[in-house]
């Protein structure tokens, strides 16, 4: 018996020593294999296979006979394949992710004792998964939907997950309604249509009948729901968590991620087309940026309310359908997230990662937010059906600190725990609970008393004030996009009950909004609306987040050429774009070599049919008489220019290419250069007579610069030319 004690304790010691505090990638190395020259094909049980091509058969005199079931190699291959799929996530099934690190730059020990939020010397490994909500795993990236923004921190005190979205509020206040909101949004039950869309009867039927969603659907109809890139969206923990400091004081907190590149969206027509032309647009975008070393970064912020101030506001701070307006509760930025490594294998990393809102570390706690409390149950539960009871053991999920307890067995258990006891208390005192001083998670002692009842706090009943606040805070162009979004969505609802009632609901937000949409979708225009309080709040309009500095890094810019193009302008643009870390993509009539006017050649990355303007942020067309004459006769090339104009993208053209732009757009109000002067007009940057100094390299992208490249880059850094839309110019071009 005595010998058992050391054995049990040996395991405990082993677990502690085996813990890795450094890089999660080192931890994953245990499970990572590379295929080497020496490797030969084997079965899963290690026996080398002589063929991967032929099932064992009965060989007839002159032809192969039937297959033999006895062939274990063939059976293993087919059966392993048959069982490759696991259930996709019940929501957020479509997503992609990356590894990175979190660094704190300001300790908040006044608020929490959690080392990840107090120790500025730490660098914590993270894995982040971005997703859409409604579509299935194979659906398109650019659909109108909320985006998930889920972060797993592998801290030295255990895993901490912030399972957030790119929108700071949610459809429901109480988790019990989650199945309803998701059923209403997913494809309709009778015909499984439409995929990854909210533009259908059931979704809008639910929104009408469920007024607490009003604020959220306004966000859902805004540009936030069609991000340009995962790298260009904010992330919000949405729910109210708590922070507990060393003095035992508790504060309420919201978590916020703000991207260094600014918050930017696609335009709707672009999103629609991309869903067919490049359904993996966001997935590829994230991958490309990381592979090119342009690592996306986000500032990490917190909004904090002291416990004593919980009831100070006219909204309930535990209501997930409300924002905490920044003028009342400003965001304090305290850290930074960087994504810097693409996954090695999608399934074992992006697909198998399992987030749980209940994963918090000491110093961080929950609140009585009824949505959060339900989520804490739901995520753990869903991982059991998706991945099984031992999901925390999967390499991507396992914590980097010691894990030891008496949970045992279950399908696919990997850990082999030595020792004779698997319970506590035991006669060896093996694996006792930790004390507070040893870092145990100790719940905050919260006073709770009351009746058991199905109730909500009174302020939860206000469903419209913040929907109005959001609408009032939008810029004119964002408002127009919301009107357009409703017009599209309700146009797809065939049932007049649905669209007529929804129009009435919009009058609870703004009468003009309701009347404009009613006219578009055919509902009866309301004549009276709910009075609008007229208040605005900062940080709701995404135009307030242009990025930390103007940059074109990671932006895709197409260079359109044909035989006879001007090599001076081409080379200068290519070099300048590359040195600014943008991604120049040469597009020609074909992918075989194109010859410049001086005889030099280049092989385009793509041709006009294979690639589309939707896949780039801007286009540049160098002159060259022969090249432009060819492009002017190529309908697809003209469409490239028109479509880029329609999608509000910056267009640059030099020399003869100015004429091409004129032909494609043909709008007198868009000014074009007729001399050696650079002309910038509604995001179209042109210079007719090229001077070499106009193509100089751009050191800093600054407003008001005069050179061609500088103006072109300034336009790209500005993301889209909203003035073009406000002037109604894009609507006058067919694209
Ligand atoms: C504040 C509102 C919510 C936010 C911000 C949110 C966010 C997310 C995100 C980002 C994911 C994807 C995680 C990943 O990338 O693997 C997710 C998945 C999921 N969410 Fe939520 N969600 C919310 C509300 C809810 C509620 C109320 C429930 C249920 C009561 C719920 C249940 C689920 C489930 C079951 C999954 C699938 C998880 C998996 O299979 O891995 N969510 N949610």
Short mmCIF file of N, CA and C in Angstrom, two decimals, residues 21 49 62 177 182 185 215 245 252 290 317 333 407 570 579 665:
data_model
loop_
_atom_site.label_atom_id
_atom_site.label_comp_id
_atom_site.label_asym_id
_atom_site.label_seq_id
_atom_site.Cartn_x
_atom_site.Cartn_y
_atom_site.Cartn_z
N UNK A 21 4.47 27.00 -19.92
CA UNK A 21 3.96 28.35 -19.72
C UNK A 21 4.23 29.22 -20.93
N UNK A 49 1.48 0.06 -46.36
CA UNK A 49 0.56 -0.36 -47.42
C UNK A 49 1.28 -0.40 -48.75
N UNK A 62 -9.03 -13.43 -67.30
CA UNK A 62 -8.69 -12.30 -68.18
C UNK A 62 -9.19 -10.97 -67.66
N UNK A 177 -34.66 32.18 -25.01
CA UNK A 177 -35.20 32.46 -26.34
C UNK A 177 -34.23 32.14 -27.47
N UNK A 182 -32.75 31.67 -33.36
CA UNK A 182 -31.94 30.95 -34.35
C UNK A 182 -32.83 30.19 -35.33
N UNK A 185 -34.09 32.55 -37.89
CA UNK A 185 -33.10 33.07 -38.83
C UNK A 185 -32.56 32.02 -39.79
N UNK A 215 -33.26 46.89 -31.33
CA UNK A 215 -31.95 47.54 -31.39
C UNK A 215 -30.98 46.69 -32.22
N UNK A 245 -11.09 42.66 -7.62
CA UNK A 245 -9.71 43.04 -7.29
C UNK A 245 -9.26 42.42 -5.97
N UNK A 252 -18.50 45.87 -12.75
CA UNK A 252 -19.06 45.29 -13.96
C UNK A 252 -18.20 45.71 -15.14
N UNK A 290 -1.87 37.33 -42.97
CA UNK A 290 -0.93 36.72 -42.03
C UNK A 290 0.26 36.12 -42.80
N UNK A 317 -27.69 47.68 -16.95
CA UNK A 317 -26.36 47.30 -17.47
C UNK A 317 -26.21 45.78 -17.64
N UNK A 333 -8.54 51.56 -23.08
CA UNK A 333 -7.78 50.56 -23.83
C UNK A 333 -6.54 50.15 -23.03
N UNK A 407 -12.08 13.71 -12.92
CA UNK A 407 -12.92 13.39 -14.07
C UNK A 407 -12.23 12.27 -14.83
N UNK A 570 3.51 51.51 -64.90
CA UNK A 570 3.26 50.18 -64.32
C UNK A 570 4.29 49.86 -63.24
N UNK A 579 5.97 48.36 -51.74
CA UNK A 579 6.73 48.87 -50.61
C UNK A 579 5.79 49.39 -49.51
N UNK A 665 -16.98 55.40 -67.47
CA UNK A 665 -17.87 56.04 -66.50
C UNK A 665 -18.78 57.07 -67.18
#
